[in-house]
Structure formats: structure tokens, C-alpha cells
Amino acid sequence: MLGVTPASSFKNQVATPAITMRSHPTGPEEVRAMAIALVNIAENLIGTERVRAIADVLHVNHKITSLDISGSGLVDTDALVLADILQNAPCLRELILSHNKFCGEGGMILGSAIATNDTLQILDLSWNHLRGKGAMAIVAALQKNIGLRKLDISWNGYGKDECFILSHALKENTTLKELDISKNRLNKEAIKHLLDGIQMGDGLETLRIRGNPVSPELALAIIKVIQESDGFRIQQLDMGDIDVNEDFVSVVDDITMYRPFEVLYSNVLKHGGLQKREVEGIDYNVNMVDELFKYMHENNYRVIDLMKWLDKDGSMSVSRDEFKQGMKTAQFPLTEFQLDKMVDELDMDGDGEVDFSELLAGERIFRWRMRRRLEREKANA
């Protein structure tokens, strides 16, 4: 990673209690490489004394930017040492503390340190025992923290009361971009608090809530709030293992027509069971734009090729009628109704024209949907 020639002597000793490097000239980059290797100590149950030793190193070492001590058997009393690290390691940008045993007291100690730290950007506290006052202290720190960009508190005990505090914190925070609160206890009331905070806040772009007790009806309510609110800046919603209904998918399609938005979900529960909605021979389950780009992909046509073929005057934009006529000339197998639906989705600004940028946006959405479908099929295989 650093372009330094590996030292076999160091490599052979790195898993031992002590390392001796006599007669091995080392410069700043070599020392930096060794420091990075020594910090990669996750899943080793290092315990309190070794955490203190790491803290001492970080007081004087200004090269280490990432520290992973997940799965190290750390308990609430170790939080004091970690608080010291957060206060005295200004170069630290990423701290991974997942799979430890922090509870109430540890959460409160860490929360106080997080509130005054403005340099850490990524904090992973997943797979701990944070609930009640400890969990509240962690998220309350977001009211004062101006450094964190990504916070992972998945696999803890966040519920209604904890999300009430989180809601108030999100209203004040302007820097957090990604929040993972998957695999907690988010019921309807907890979700309401969470959405209220995001709606009134400014900055959050990615929200992960998979693995919570969210019904298809609650999922629909969530997506409708996002659709109807001008305050939401969310660009990615991860509900990866949550089932949704057809109305949910319809709302998502509406949102993606007007702004960048990605949503991950599990199965689509169709009205009246698994039967497809078909009226007068038209399959409403088929996305017309997806069918267009699927056809282009299979025949190695690019978006620019399509636009040049449709665009006769070189304006990089075609009218609704020109687009439909072009599809008919190409004998693309769609009905008049389906062509209208296709143009409605591609004409994202509603000006009656389909331009090159809208076609590119449509292709990006199509590629994302295909990736999502493949991931879902792979997960269910």
C-alpha cells in the first residue's frame, strides 16, 4: 500500500509478543508501514492493558488514521481509555468498536467523548449491548459533534425512547451523511421519531433500517413521507430484508423520476397474492423503461446511439411524439399505452421532451435496478 519493500524479519515476528529489528535500517515510510500493521489487531481479545498501550502510542504517533479493535472483549470500564483516545488522537479518522460489550455506563462515557471530538469521521459501534441511557448518550452526542460522517449502531437495542433522543440530535446535526440503525427494535413509534428528525435535519443521505419489525404497511408509510416531504435529502434507503407491497414500488418509481434515490427491499407482495395485474393484455408489472434499456443492452446499443437516431435536428432532445414514432419505427414491441408510460417516466422534468441527460439518468436507474435484482436473487439462492 505504501510502496515499501516488505521486511521478512518484521513479517515473521508480527504475531509474536515482541518484535526485534536489529540491523534493519528503517526510514519514516517503513516505520509507518509497521505501525499500520500493528494496529490491525481486530478479533484478538486484547483487553484493558493493551488498549491502554494503544492509547499511549496514539498520543505520540500522528500517522495512524484508522483503528479496528472489534471483537476485543472490551467492557464499560475500557470506555475511559477509548475516551482518552478520542480526545488525544487528532489524526484518527476511523474507529471500529463492533462486537464488544459496551452497555449503559460505557455508552455514556463514549457519548461524552464523541460530543467533543470533531476529527473522527467513521464510528462503528455495531454488535454491542447499547440500550437505554448508554444508547441515548451515543446519539445525543450528535447534537454537538461536527466531525462524524458515518455512524453504525446496528445490532444494539435502539427502540422508541432511544429514537426520540436520536430525532432531536438529527435536527441539530448537519454533518452526518450515513446512519446504520439496522437490526434494532424500531417499531412504528420509533420510526416516526426517526423520520421526524431526518425531515427537520440537514445532511443525512443514507439510512439503513433493515432487520427491524417493519411491516409492508409501515414501509409504505415511510416511503410516502419521503415522497411528500421537501425536507428529505435521503438518496439511499436500505430496507434490504423488509417485504413491501406494490404501492410501495409505485411510490419509489415516482420519486426516482424527479431526484436521485435508491431503495433496497426484499420481496414485493402483490395485491391478491402472486397473480399479476393484467388488464386488456397489458402487464402492469413490466417497467417500460427497463424493457427499453434491456433491449439496448442485449443489442449493444448505447444511449448516445439512441439519441442520435431519434434526434433529427441535433438538439439532443426529442418531443414526445418524435420519441414514440421512433420506437414504432424501430418496431419496439410496446402498445400505445406502454409507450406513453415510458415517455412519462423518461421525461423527468415534465417539459414534454426527452433529452440526452434524461436518457442517461434512466439508464443509471435501470442498471441499479438490475444490480439490486441480481443481489436479491443471489441472496435467495
mmCIF file of C-alpha atoms in Angstrom:
data_model
loop_
_atom_site.group_PDB
_atom_site.id
_atom_site.type_symbol
_atom_site.label_atom_id
_atom_site.label_comp_id
_atom_site.label_asym_id
_atom_site.label_seq_id
_atom_site.Cartn_x
_atom_site.Cartn_y
_atom_site.Cartn_z
ATOM 1 C CA MET A 1 0.000 0.000 0.000
ATOM 2 C CA LEU A 2 2.840 2.390 0.805
ATOM 3 C CA GLY A 3 5.289 1.209 -1.831
ATOM 4 C CA VAL A 4 7.728 -0.105 0.792
ATOM 5 C CA THR A 5 9.743 -3.299 0.322
ATOM 6 C CA PRO A 6 8.428 -5.885 2.828
ATOM 7 C CA ALA A 7 10.852 -6.795 5.617
ATOM 8 C CA SER A 8 10.759 -10.545 6.173
ATOM 9 C CA SER A 9 12.151 -10.139 9.689
ATOM 10 C CA PHE A 10 9.197 -7.973 10.702
ATOM 11 C CA LYS A 11 6.695 -10.158 8.866
ATOM 12 C CA ASN A 12 7.911 -13.300 10.664
ATOM 13 C CA GLN A 13 7.613 -11.653 14.099
ATOM 14 C CA VAL A 14 4.395 -9.682 13.725
ATOM 15 C CA ALA A 15 2.287 -12.282 15.564
ATOM 16 C CA THR A 16 4.735 -12.655 18.479
ATOM 17 C CA PRO A 17 4.647 -10.824 21.861
ATOM 18 C CA ALA A 18 7.747 -8.744 20.948
ATOM 19 C CA ILE A 19 9.480 -7.670 17.757
ATOM 20 C CA THR A 20 13.244 -7.167 17.420
ATOM 21 C CA MET A 21 14.549 -5.273 14.387
ATOM 22 C CA ARG A 22 18.310 -5.059 14.991
ATOM 23 C CA SER A 23 20.466 -4.209 11.949
ATOM 24 C CA HIS A 24 17.433 -3.367 9.823
ATOM 25 C CA PRO A 25 17.689 0.270 8.643
ATOM 26 C CA THR A 26 14.210 1.809 8.604
ATOM 27 C CA GLY A 27 13.060 5.162 7.367
ATOM 28 C CA PRO A 28 9.806 7.066 8.049
ATOM 29 C CA GLU A 29 7.773 5.128 5.468
ATOM 30 C CA GLU A 30 8.995 1.762 6.777
ATOM 31 C CA VAL A 31 8.037 2.745 10.331
ATOM 32 C CA ARG A 32 4.665 3.941 9.099
ATOM 33 C CA ALA A 33 4.061 0.566 7.403
ATOM 34 C CA MET A 34 4.905 -1.273 10.622
ATOM 35 C CA ALA A 35 2.616 0.973 12.661
ATOM 36 C CA ILE A 36 -0.317 0.317 10.341
ATOM 37 C CA ALA A 37 0.279 -3.445 10.510
ATOM 38 C CA LEU A 38 0.429 -3.401 14.314
ATOM 39 C CA VAL A 39 -2.854 -1.509 14.619
ATOM 40 C CA ASN A 40 -4.722 -4.179 12.630
ATOM 41 C CA ILE A 41 -5.499 -6.208 15.763
ATOM 42 C CA ALA A 42 -9.226 -6.892 15.480
ATOM 43 C CA GLU A 43 -10.812 -10.032 16.977
ATOM 44 C CA ASN A 44 -7.903 -10.683 19.358
ATOM 45 C CA LEU A 45 -9.479 -10.090 22.817
ATOM 46 C CA ILE A 46 -6.701 -7.650 23.613
ATOM 47 C CA GLY A 47 -8.171 -6.475 26.940
ATOM 48 C CA THR A 48 -7.750 -3.365 29.040
ATOM 49 C CA GLU A 49 -3.961 -3.199 29.418
ATOM 50 C CA ARG A 50 -3.296 -3.483 25.720
ATOM 51 C CA VAL A 51 -5.929 -0.835 24.952
ATOM 52 C CA ARG A 52 -4.040 1.487 27.310
ATOM 53 C CA ALA A 53 -0.827 0.687 25.433
ATOM 54 C CA ILE A 54 -2.515 1.599 22.148
ATOM 55 C CA ALA A 55 -3.708 4.871 23.674
ATOM 56 C CA ASP A 56 -0.127 5.695 24.689
ATOM 57 C CA VAL A 57 1.090 5.028 21.150
ATOM 58 C CA LEU A 58 -1.610 7.224 19.624
ATOM 59 C CA HIS A 59 -0.587 10.121 21.864
ATOM 60 C CA VAL A 60 2.723 10.361 20.008
ATOM 61 C CA ASN A 61 2.006 8.655 16.678
ATOM 62 C CA HIS A 62 0.412 11.039 14.191
ATOM 63 C CA LYS A 63 0.315 8.649 11.227
ATOM 64 C CA ILE A 64 -2.381 6.192 12.299
ATOM 65 C CA THR A 65 -5.787 7.236 10.954
ATOM 66 C CA SER A 66 -7.764 4.002 11.415
ATOM 67 C CA LEU A 67 -8.085 1.781 14.488
ATOM 68 C CA ASP A 68 -10.005 -1.514 14.439
ATOM 69 C CA ILE A 69 -10.375 -3.193 17.829
ATOM 70 C CA SER A 70 -13.583 -5.048 17.155
ATOM 71 C CA GLY A 71 -14.193 -8.331 18.934
ATOM 72 C CA SER A 72 -11.694 -7.465 21.668
ATOM 73 C CA GLY A 73 -13.835 -8.237 24.716
ATOM 74 C CA LEU A 74 -13.982 -4.583 25.754
ATOM 75 C CA VAL A 75 -16.394 -3.684 28.573
ATOM 76 C CA ASP A 76 -17.713 -0.456 30.086
ATOM 77 C CA THR A 77 -14.559 0.263 32.108
ATOM 78 C CA ASP A 78 -12.499 0.218 28.896
ATOM 79 C CA ALA A 79 -14.569 3.119 27.597
ATOM 80 C CA LEU A 80 -12.470 5.505 29.713
ATOM 81 C CA VAL A 81 -9.352 4.560 27.739
ATOM 82 C CA LEU A 82 -11.205 4.913 24.441
ATOM 83 C CA ALA A 83 -12.478 8.320 25.527
ATOM 84 C CA ASP A 84 -8.837 9.275 26.078
ATOM 85 C CA ILE A 85 -8.036 8.124 22.529
ATOM 86 C CA LEU A 86 -10.896 10.210 21.117
ATOM 87 C CA GLN A 87 -9.637 13.281 22.960
ATOM 88 C CA ASN A 88 -5.912 12.876 22.264
ATOM 89 C CA ALA A 89 -5.583 11.313 18.800
ATOM 90 C CA PRO A 90 -6.446 14.147 16.398
ATOM 91 C CA CYS A 91 -5.352 12.178 13.324
ATOM 92 C CA LEU A 92 -7.738 9.285 13.968
ATOM 93 C CA ARG A 93 -10.467 9.248 11.314
ATOM 94 C CA GLU A 94 -11.987 5.768 11.734
ATOM 95 C CA LEU A 95 -12.701 3.818 14.934
ATOM 96 C CA ILE A 96 -14.199 0.304 14.760
ATOM 97 C CA LEU A 97 -15.559 -0.957 18.107
ATOM 98 C CA SER A 98 -18.049 -3.579 16.912
ATOM 99 C CA HIS A 99 -18.564 -6.963 18.619
ATOM 100 C CA ASN A 100 -17.633 -5.736 22.090
ATOM 101 C CA LYS A 101 -19.624 -5.489 25.347
ATOM 102 C CA PHE A 102 -20.331 -1.818 25.883
ATOM 103 C CA CYS A 103 -23.540 -1.220 27.842
ATOM 104 C CA GLY A 104 -25.041 1.734 29.737
ATOM 105 C CA GLU A 105 -22.009 3.206 31.507
ATOM 106 C CA GLY A 106 -19.723 2.624 28.545
ATOM 107 C CA GLY A 107 -22.203 4.285 26.200
ATOM 108 C CA MET A 108 -22.392 7.364 28.424
ATOM 109 C CA ILE A 109 -18.588 7.665 28.639
ATOM 110 C CA LEU A 110 -18.170 7.257 24.887
ATOM 111 C CA GLY A 111 -21.038 9.671 24.217
ATOM 112 C CA SER A 112 -19.336 12.451 26.187
ATOM 113 C CA ALA A 113 -16.098 11.934 24.259
ATOM 114 C CA ILE A 114 -17.859 11.821 20.878
ATOM 115 C CA ALA A 115 -19.627 15.098 21.605
ATOM 116 C CA THR A 116 -16.310 16.959 21.885
ATOM 117 C CA ASN A 117 -14.448 15.169 19.083
ATOM 118 C CA ASP A 118 -14.522 16.934 15.717
ATOM 119 C CA THR A 119 -11.949 14.859 13.766
ATOM 120 C CA LEU A 120 -13.337 11.299 13.794
ATOM 121 C CA GLN A 121 -15.354 10.610 10.620
ATOM 122 C CA ILE A 122 -16.382 6.937 10.902
ATOM 123 C CA LEU A 123 -17.553 5.241 14.098
ATOM 124 C CA ASP A 124 -18.742 1.616 14.209
ATOM 125 C CA LEU A 125 -20.471 0.540 17.442
ATOM 126 C CA SER A 126 -22.427 -2.352 15.951
ATOM 127 C CA TRP A 127 -22.929 -5.606 17.860
ATOM 128 C CA ASN A 128 -22.662 -4.147 21.364
ATOM 129 C CA HIS A 129 -25.237 -4.005 24.185
ATOM 130 C CA LEU A 130 -26.219 -0.351 23.868
ATOM 131 C CA ARG A 131 -29.714 0.456 25.093
ATOM 132 C CA GLY A 132 -31.343 2.872 27.486
ATOM 133 C CA LYS A 133 -29.129 5.702 28.780
ATOM 134 C CA GLY A 134 -25.985 4.350 27.115
ATOM 135 C CA ALA A 135 -27.625 4.226 23.694
ATOM 136 C CA MET A 136 -29.179 7.665 24.219
ATOM 137 C CA ALA A 137 -25.815 9.202 25.145
ATOM 138 C CA ILE A 138 -24.230 7.983 21.906
ATOM 139 C CA VAL A 139 -26.857 9.586 19.655
ATOM 140 C CA ALA A 140 -27.293 12.679 21.837
ATOM 141 C CA ALA A 141 -23.622 13.421 21.111
ATOM 142 C CA LEU A 142 -24.621 14.133 17.501
ATOM 143 C CA GLN A 143 -26.136 17.419 18.655
ATOM 144 C CA LYS A 144 -22.644 18.777 19.337
ATOM 145 C CA ASN A 145 -20.418 16.623 17.134
ATOM 146 C CA ILE A 146 -19.346 18.233 13.849
ATOM 147 C CA GLY A 147 -16.988 15.558 12.536
ATOM 148 C CA LEU A 148 -18.795 12.252 12.114
ATOM 149 C CA ARG A 149 -19.846 11.330 8.587
ATOM 150 C CA LYS A 150 -20.843 7.697 9.204
ATOM 151 C CA LEU A 151 -22.303 6.109 12.352
ATOM 152 C CA ASP A 152 -23.092 2.388 12.646
ATOM 153 C CA ILE A 153 -25.211 1.450 15.673
ATOM 154 C CA SER A 154 -26.744 -1.696 14.181
ATOM 155 C CA TRP A 155 -27.340 -4.826 16.285
ATOM 156 C CA ASN A 156 -27.958 -2.947 19.540
ATOM 157 C CA GLY A 157 -31.141 -2.137 21.487
ATOM 158 C CA TYR A 158 -32.426 1.108 19.983
ATOM 159 C CA GLY A 159 -36.183 1.494 20.288
ATOM 160 C CA LYS A 160 -38.840 4.159 20.782
ATOM 161 C CA ASP A 161 -37.210 6.094 23.624
ATOM 162 C CA GLU A 162 -33.724 5.988 22.126
ATOM 163 C CA CYS A 163 -35.056 7.159 18.751
ATOM 164 C CA PHE A 164 -36.787 10.077 20.449
ATOM 165 C CA ILE A 165 -33.360 11.352 21.567
ATOM 166 C CA LEU A 166 -31.879 10.497 18.170
ATOM 167 C CA SER A 167 -34.602 12.562 16.500
ATOM 168 C CA HIS A 168 -33.655 15.695 18.442
ATOM 169 C CA ALA A 169 -29.963 15.112 17.711
ATOM 170 C CA LEU A 170 -30.542 14.749 13.961
ATOM 171 C CA LYS A 171 -32.415 18.049 13.898
ATOM 172 C CA GLU A 172 -29.250 19.781 15.129
ATOM 173 C CA ASN A 173 -26.603 17.799 13.259
ATOM 174 C CA THR A 174 -25.567 18.977 9.793
ATOM 175 C CA THR A 175 -22.568 16.759 9.029
ATOM 176 C CA LEU A 176 -23.670 13.117 9.437
ATOM 177 C CA LYS A 177 -24.187 11.533 5.994
ATOM 178 C CA GLU A 178 -24.817 7.849 6.768
ATOM 179 C CA LEU A 179 -26.678 6.212 9.646
ATOM 180 C CA ASP A 180 -26.990 2.441 10.085
ATOM 181 C CA ILE A 181 -29.599 1.506 12.696
ATOM 182 C CA SER A 182 -30.364 -1.954 11.305
ATOM 183 C CA LYS A 183 -31.250 -4.930 13.489
ATOM 184 C CA ASN A 184 -32.612 -2.933 16.431
ATOM 185 C CA ARG A 185 -36.155 -2.602 17.810
ATOM 186 C CA LEU A 186 -37.622 0.075 15.559
ATOM 187 C CA ASN A 187 -41.407 -0.169 15.743
ATOM 188 C CA LYS A 188 -43.938 2.304 14.342
ATOM 189 C CA GLU A 189 -43.342 4.931 17.054
ATOM 190 C CA ALA A 190 -39.559 4.628 16.807
ATOM 191 C CA ILE A 191 -39.712 5.045 13.021
ATOM 192 C CA LYS A 192 -41.923 8.109 13.430
ATOM 193 C CA HIS A 193 -39.357 9.763 15.723
ATOM 194 C CA LEU A 194 -36.540 8.852 13.350
ATOM 195 C CA LEU A 195 -38.267 10.262 10.257
ATOM 196 C CA ASP A 196 -39.202 13.433 12.126
ATOM 197 C CA GLY A 197 -35.557 14.047 12.995
ATOM 198 C CA ILE A 198 -34.332 13.367 9.465
ATOM 199 C CA GLN A 199 -37.025 15.567 7.944
ATOM 200 C CA MET A 200 -36.160 18.514 10.185
ATOM 201 C CA GLY A 201 -32.403 17.947 9.915
ATOM 202 C CA ASP A 202 -29.976 18.749 7.160
ATOM 203 C CA GLY A 203 -27.437 16.392 5.664
ATOM 204 C CA LEU A 204 -28.292 12.700 6.116
ATOM 205 C CA GLU A 205 -28.064 10.940 2.732
ATOM 206 C CA THR A 206 -28.056 7.207 3.560
ATOM 207 C CA LEU A 207 -30.323 5.459 6.060
ATOM 208 C CA ARG A 208 -30.112 1.724 6.797
ATOM 209 C CA ILE A 209 -33.010 0.170 8.755
ATOM 210 C CA ARG A 210 -33.035 -3.435 7.570
ATOM 211 C CA GLY A 211 -33.800 -6.142 10.117
ATOM 212 C CA ASN A 212 -36.326 -4.137 12.138
ATOM 213 C CA PRO A 213 -40.009 -5.107 12.739
ATOM 214 C CA VAL A 214 -41.292 -3.104 9.754
ATOM 215 C CA SER A 215 -44.455 -4.376 8.039
ATOM 216 C CA PRO A 216 -45.252 -3.690 4.359
ATOM 217 C CA GLU A 217 -47.837 -1.130 5.531
ATOM 218 C CA LEU A 218 -45.241 0.670 7.666
ATOM 219 C CA ALA A 219 -42.762 0.528 4.785
ATOM 220 C CA LEU A 220 -45.356 2.222 2.572
ATOM 221 C CA ALA A 221 -45.908 4.927 5.207
ATOM 222 C CA ILE A 222 -42.135 5.545 5.339
ATOM 223 C CA ILE A 223 -41.750 5.931 1.596
ATOM 224 C CA LYS A 224 -44.800 8.225 1.380
ATOM 225 C CA VAL A 225 -43.291 10.549 3.993
ATOM 226 C CA ILE A 226 -40.098 10.690 1.921
ATOM 227 C CA GLN A 227 -42.116 11.369 -1.232
ATOM 228 C CA GLU A 228 -44.260 14.131 0.226
ATOM 229 C CA SER A 229 -41.613 15.994 2.205
ATOM 230 C CA ASP A 230 -39.341 18.644 0.744
ATOM 231 C CA GLY A 231 -37.035 18.314 3.749
ATOM 232 C CA PHE A 232 -35.679 14.854 2.965
ATOM 233 C CA ARG A 233 -32.197 14.671 1.457
ATOM 234 C CA ILE A 234 -32.069 10.859 1.681
ATOM 235 C CA GLN A 235 -30.586 9.385 -1.503
ATOM 236 C CA GLN A 236 -30.326 5.766 -0.357
ATOM 237 C CA LEU A 237 -32.742 3.831 1.858
ATOM 238 C CA ASP A 238 -31.634 0.321 2.806
ATOM 239 C CA MET A 239 -34.562 -1.922 3.802
ATOM 240 C CA GLY A 240 -32.848 -4.966 2.345
ATOM 241 C CA ASP A 241 -34.746 -7.760 4.109
ATOM 242 C CA ILE A 242 -38.093 -5.991 4.520
ATOM 243 C CA ASP A 243 -41.062 -7.030 2.362
ATOM 244 C CA VAL A 244 -43.019 -4.282 0.603
ATOM 245 C CA ASN A 245 -46.211 -4.093 -1.439
ATOM 246 C CA GLU A 246 -46.895 -2.890 -4.972
ATOM 247 C CA ASP A 247 -47.955 0.555 -3.796
ATOM 248 C CA PHE A 248 -44.504 0.973 -2.214
ATOM 249 C CA VAL A 249 -42.806 0.167 -5.534
ATOM 250 C CA SER A 250 -45.066 2.628 -7.341
ATOM 251 C CA VAL A 251 -44.124 5.446 -4.953
ATOM 252 C CA VAL A 252 -40.427 4.618 -5.362
ATOM 253 C CA ASP A 253 -40.795 4.833 -9.132
ATOM 254 C CA ASP A 254 -42.416 8.254 -8.759
ATOM 255 C CA ILE A 255 -39.578 9.517 -6.548
ATOM 256 C CA THR A 256 -36.845 8.306 -8.901
ATOM 257 C CA MET A 257 -38.404 10.231 -11.748
ATOM 258 C CA TYR A 258 -37.615 13.548 -10.074
ATOM 259 C CA ARG A 259 -34.459 13.060 -7.995
ATOM 260 C CA PRO A 260 -31.633 10.587 -7.303
ATOM 261 C CA PHE A 261 -32.994 7.919 -4.968
ATOM 262 C CA GLU A 262 -32.150 4.276 -4.388
ATOM 263 C CA VAL A 263 -34.042 1.878 -2.167
ATOM 264 C CA LEU A 264 -33.215 -1.720 -1.293
ATOM 265 C CA TYR A 265 -36.013 -4.056 -0.211
ATOM 266 C CA SER A 266 -36.851 -7.758 -0.213
ATOM 267 C CA ASN A 267 -39.998 -9.299 -1.746
ATOM 268 C CA VAL A 268 -42.875 -7.439 -3.371
ATOM 269 C CA LEU A 269 -46.209 -8.694 -2.066
ATOM 270 C CA LYS A 270 -48.706 -8.334 -4.883
ATOM 271 C CA HIS A 271 -52.334 -7.423 -4.350
ATOM 272 C CA GLY A 272 -54.462 -10.548 -4.242
ATOM 273 C CA GLY A 273 -51.489 -12.863 -3.875
ATOM 274 C CA LEU A 274 -48.911 -13.616 -6.547
ATOM 275 C CA GLN A 275 -51.194 -13.069 -9.502
ATOM 276 C CA LYS A 276 -50.024 -10.403 -11.955
ATOM 277 C CA ARG A 277 -52.158 -7.374 -12.670
ATOM 278 C CA GLU A 278 -53.154 -7.645 -16.327
ATOM 279 C CA VAL A 279 -55.840 -5.526 -17.975
ATOM 280 C CA GLU A 280 -56.661 -5.753 -21.687
ATOM 281 C CA GLY A 281 -53.444 -7.664 -22.349
ATOM 282 C CA ILE A 282 -51.222 -5.036 -20.697
ATOM 283 C CA ASP A 283 -48.878 -6.301 -17.987
ATOM 284 C CA TYR A 284 -48.629 -3.533 -15.397
ATOM 285 C CA ASN A 285 -45.768 -5.354 -13.647
ATOM 286 C CA VAL A 286 -43.383 -4.626 -16.531
ATOM 287 C CA ASN A 287 -41.362 -1.420 -16.264
ATOM 288 C CA MET A 288 -41.367 0.012 -19.793
ATOM 289 C CA VAL A 289 -38.107 1.944 -19.399
ATOM 290 C CA ASP A 290 -36.370 -1.160 -18.072
ATOM 291 C CA GLU A 291 -37.564 -3.081 -21.122
ATOM 292 C CA LEU A 292 -36.092 -0.387 -23.398
ATOM 293 C CA PHE A 293 -32.655 -0.434 -21.782
ATOM 294 C CA LYS A 294 -32.690 -4.215 -21.513
ATOM 295 C CA TYR A 295 -33.281 -4.381 -25.272
ATOM 296 C CA MET A 296 -30.481 -1.850 -25.903
ATOM 297 C CA HIS A 297 -28.082 -3.742 -23.642
ATOM 298 C CA GLU A 298 -28.788 -7.063 -25.340
ATOM 299 C CA ASN A 299 -28.159 -5.488 -28.760
ATOM 300 C CA ASN A 300 -25.094 -3.393 -27.717
ATOM 301 C CA TYR A 301 -26.807 -0.053 -28.325
ATOM 302 C CA ARG A 302 -25.544 2.952 -26.351
ATOM 303 C CA VAL A 303 -27.645 5.858 -25.082
ATOM 304 C CA ILE A 304 -25.833 8.210 -27.457
ATOM 305 C CA ASP A 305 -26.676 5.877 -30.364
ATOM 306 C CA LEU A 306 -30.371 6.005 -29.466
ATOM 307 C CA MET A 307 -30.381 9.785 -29.124
ATOM 308 C CA LYS A 308 -28.571 10.350 -32.448
ATOM 309 C CA TRP A 309 -31.041 8.061 -34.190
ATOM 310 C CA LEU A 310 -34.095 9.794 -32.712
ATOM 311 C CA ASP A 311 -32.736 13.367 -32.849
ATOM 312 C CA LYS A 312 -33.023 14.722 -36.389
ATOM 313 C CA ASP A 313 -32.044 18.352 -35.733
ATOM 314 C CA GLY A 314 -29.033 17.807 -33.461
ATOM 315 C CA SER A 315 -30.634 19.454 -30.412
ATOM 316 C CA MET A 316 -30.014 16.374 -28.199
ATOM 317 C CA SER A 317 -33.716 16.443 -27.319
ATOM 318 C CA VAL A 318 -36.837 14.926 -28.900
ATOM 319 C CA SER A 319 -40.529 15.630 -28.434
ATOM 320 C CA ARG A 320 -42.956 13.121 -27.015
ATOM 321 C CA ASP A 321 -44.369 12.323 -30.453
ATOM 322 C CA GLU A 322 -40.891 12.017 -32.013
ATOM 323 C CA PHE A 323 -39.820 9.575 -29.327
ATOM 324 C CA LYS A 324 -42.935 7.429 -29.718
ATOM 325 C CA GLN A 325 -42.644 7.450 -33.512
ATOM 326 C CA GLY A 326 -39.002 6.411 -33.252
ATOM 327 C CA MET A 327 -39.954 3.445 -31.063
ATOM 328 C CA LYS A 328 -42.628 2.421 -33.579
ATOM 329 C CA THR A 329 -40.203 2.727 -36.482
ATOM 330 C CA ALA A 330 -37.770 0.504 -34.603
ATOM 331 C CA GLN A 331 -40.670 -1.936 -34.126
ATOM 332 C CA PHE A 332 -40.100 -1.950 -30.395
ATOM 333 C CA PRO A 333 -42.811 -4.297 -29.025
ATOM 334 C CA LEU A 334 -44.896 -1.905 -26.891
ATOM 335 C CA THR A 335 -48.521 -0.801 -27.051
ATOM 336 C CA GLU A 336 -49.566 2.852 -27.324
ATOM 337 C CA PHE A 337 -50.367 2.854 -23.623
ATOM 338 C CA GLN A 338 -46.944 1.425 -22.758
ATOM 339 C CA LEU A 339 -45.179 3.996 -24.949
ATOM 340 C CA ASP A 340 -46.975 6.781 -23.108
ATOM 341 C CA LYS A 341 -45.914 5.265 -19.782
ATOM 342 C CA MET A 342 -42.312 5.060 -20.993
ATOM 343 C CA VAL A 343 -42.212 8.712 -22.059
ATOM 344 C CA ASP A 344 -43.879 9.774 -18.794
ATOM 345 C CA GLU A 345 -41.066 8.130 -16.832
ATOM 346 C CA LEU A 346 -38.226 9.383 -19.044
ATOM 347 C CA ASP A 347 -39.497 12.978 -19.174
ATOM 348 C CA MET A 348 -38.249 13.703 -15.662
ATOM 349 C CA ASP A 349 -38.715 17.480 -15.737
ATOM 350 C CA GLY A 350 -42.167 17.241 -17.336
ATOM 351 C CA ASP A 351 -41.413 19.622 -20.227
ATOM 352 C CA GLY A 352 -42.810 17.269 -22.895
ATOM 353 C CA GLU A 353 -39.329 16.461 -24.232
ATOM 354 C CA VAL A 354 -36.915 13.589 -23.648
ATOM 355 C CA ASP A 355 -33.339 14.877 -23.689
ATOM 356 C CA PHE A 356 -29.967 13.153 -23.543
ATOM 357 C CA SER A 357 -29.434 13.757 -19.807
ATOM 358 C CA GLU A 358 -32.816 12.193 -19.008
ATOM 359 C CA LEU A 359 -31.933 9.119 -21.051
ATOM 360 C CA LEU A 360 -28.638 8.805 -19.171
ATOM 361 C CA ALA A 361 -30.458 9.123 -15.842
ATOM 362 C CA GLY A 362 -32.936 6.460 -16.949
ATOM 363 C CA GLU A 363 -30.096 4.118 -17.851
ATOM 364 C CA ARG A 364 -28.428 4.648 -14.453
ATOM 365 C CA ILE A 365 -31.682 3.775 -12.677
ATOM 366 C CA PHE A 366 -32.064 0.685 -14.878
ATOM 367 C CA ARG A 367 -28.524 -0.522 -14.084
ATOM 368 C CA TRP A 368 -29.135 -0.012 -10.361
ATOM 369 C CA ARG A 369 -32.389 -1.980 -10.534
ATOM 370 C CA MET A 370 -30.610 -4.829 -12.320
ATOM 371 C CA ARG A 371 -27.855 -4.903 -9.685
ATOM 372 C CA ARG A 372 -30.451 -4.934 -6.936
ATOM 373 C CA ARG A 373 -32.345 -7.777 -8.611
ATOM 374 C CA LEU A 374 -29.174 -9.856 -9.012
ATOM 375 C CA GLU A 375 -28.222 -9.268 -5.375
ATOM 376 C CA ARG A 376 -31.698 -10.339 -4.249
ATOM 377 C CA GLU A 377 -31.609 -13.465 -6.442
ATOM 378 C CA LYS A 378 -28.138 -14.327 -5.137
ATOM 379 C CA ALA A 379 -29.273 -13.874 -1.529
ATOM 380 C CA ASN A 380 -32.309 -16.110 -2.081
ATOM 381 C CA ALA A 381 -30.365 -18.784 -3.957
#
